[in-house]
mmCIF file with all atom_site columns, C-alpha atoms in Angstrom:
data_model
loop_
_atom_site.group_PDB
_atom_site.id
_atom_site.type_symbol
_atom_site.label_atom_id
_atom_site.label_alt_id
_atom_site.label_comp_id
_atom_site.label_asym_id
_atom_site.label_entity_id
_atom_site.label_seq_id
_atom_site.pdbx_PDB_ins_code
_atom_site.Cartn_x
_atom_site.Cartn_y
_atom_site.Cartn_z
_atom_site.occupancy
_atom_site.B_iso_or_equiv
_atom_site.pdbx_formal_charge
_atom_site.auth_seq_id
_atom_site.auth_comp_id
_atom_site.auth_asym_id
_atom_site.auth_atom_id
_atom_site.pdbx_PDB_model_num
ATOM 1  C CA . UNK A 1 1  ? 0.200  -7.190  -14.892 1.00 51.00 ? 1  UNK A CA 1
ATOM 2  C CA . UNK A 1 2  ? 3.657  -5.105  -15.499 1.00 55.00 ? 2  UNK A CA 1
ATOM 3  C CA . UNK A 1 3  ? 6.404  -6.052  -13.777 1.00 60.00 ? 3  UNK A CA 1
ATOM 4  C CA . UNK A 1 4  ? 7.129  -2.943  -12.403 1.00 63.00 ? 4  UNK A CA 1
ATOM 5  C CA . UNK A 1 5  ? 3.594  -2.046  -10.435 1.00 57.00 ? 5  UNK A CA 1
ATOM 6  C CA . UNK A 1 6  ? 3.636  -6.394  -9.520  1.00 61.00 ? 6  UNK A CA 1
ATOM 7  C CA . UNK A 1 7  ? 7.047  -5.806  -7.308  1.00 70.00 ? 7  UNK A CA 1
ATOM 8  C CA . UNK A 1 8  ? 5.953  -2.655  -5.337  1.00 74.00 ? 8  UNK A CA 1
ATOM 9  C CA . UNK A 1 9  ? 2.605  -3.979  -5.029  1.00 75.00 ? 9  UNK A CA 1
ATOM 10 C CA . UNK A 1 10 ? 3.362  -7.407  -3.863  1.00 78.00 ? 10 UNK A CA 1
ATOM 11 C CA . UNK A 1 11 ? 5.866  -5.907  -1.281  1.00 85.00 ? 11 UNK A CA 1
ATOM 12 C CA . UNK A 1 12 ? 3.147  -3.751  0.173   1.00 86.00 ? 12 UNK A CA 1
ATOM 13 C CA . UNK A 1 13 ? 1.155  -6.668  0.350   1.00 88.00 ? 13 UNK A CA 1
ATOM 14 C CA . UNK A 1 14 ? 3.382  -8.495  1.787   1.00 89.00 ? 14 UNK A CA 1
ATOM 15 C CA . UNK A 1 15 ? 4.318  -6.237  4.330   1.00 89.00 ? 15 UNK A CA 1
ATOM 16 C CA . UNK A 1 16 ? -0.120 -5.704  5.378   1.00 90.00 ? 16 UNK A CA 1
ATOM 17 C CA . UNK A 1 17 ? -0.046 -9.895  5.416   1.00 90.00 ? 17 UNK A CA 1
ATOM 18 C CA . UNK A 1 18 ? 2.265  -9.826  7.864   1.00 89.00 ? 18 UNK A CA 1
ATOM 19 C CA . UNK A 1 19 ? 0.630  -7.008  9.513   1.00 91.00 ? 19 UNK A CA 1
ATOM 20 C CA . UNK A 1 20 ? -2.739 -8.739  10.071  1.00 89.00 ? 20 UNK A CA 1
ATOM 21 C CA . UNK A 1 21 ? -0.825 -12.509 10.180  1.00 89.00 ? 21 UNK A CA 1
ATOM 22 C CA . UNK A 1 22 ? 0.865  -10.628 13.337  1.00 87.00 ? 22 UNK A CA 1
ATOM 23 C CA . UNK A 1 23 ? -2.133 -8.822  14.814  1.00 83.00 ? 23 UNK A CA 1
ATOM 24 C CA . UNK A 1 24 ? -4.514 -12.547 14.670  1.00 78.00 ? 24 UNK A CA 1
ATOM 25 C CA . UNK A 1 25 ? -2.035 -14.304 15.975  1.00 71.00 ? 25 UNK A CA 1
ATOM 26 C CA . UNK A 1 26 ? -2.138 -11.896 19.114  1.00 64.00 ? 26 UNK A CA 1
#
């Protein structure tokens, strides 16, 4: 996996884990 599509992608990731980590613990 390139380096450069690994850091965008892992932010957005990221960002939608913390999303749903939010949202189940509501």
């Amino acid at each position: 996996m390139p380096k450069r599509l690994s850091g965008p992608r892992l932010r957005w990731a990221r960002g939608l884990w913390l999303s749903a980590s939010s949202a189940a613990r509501w």
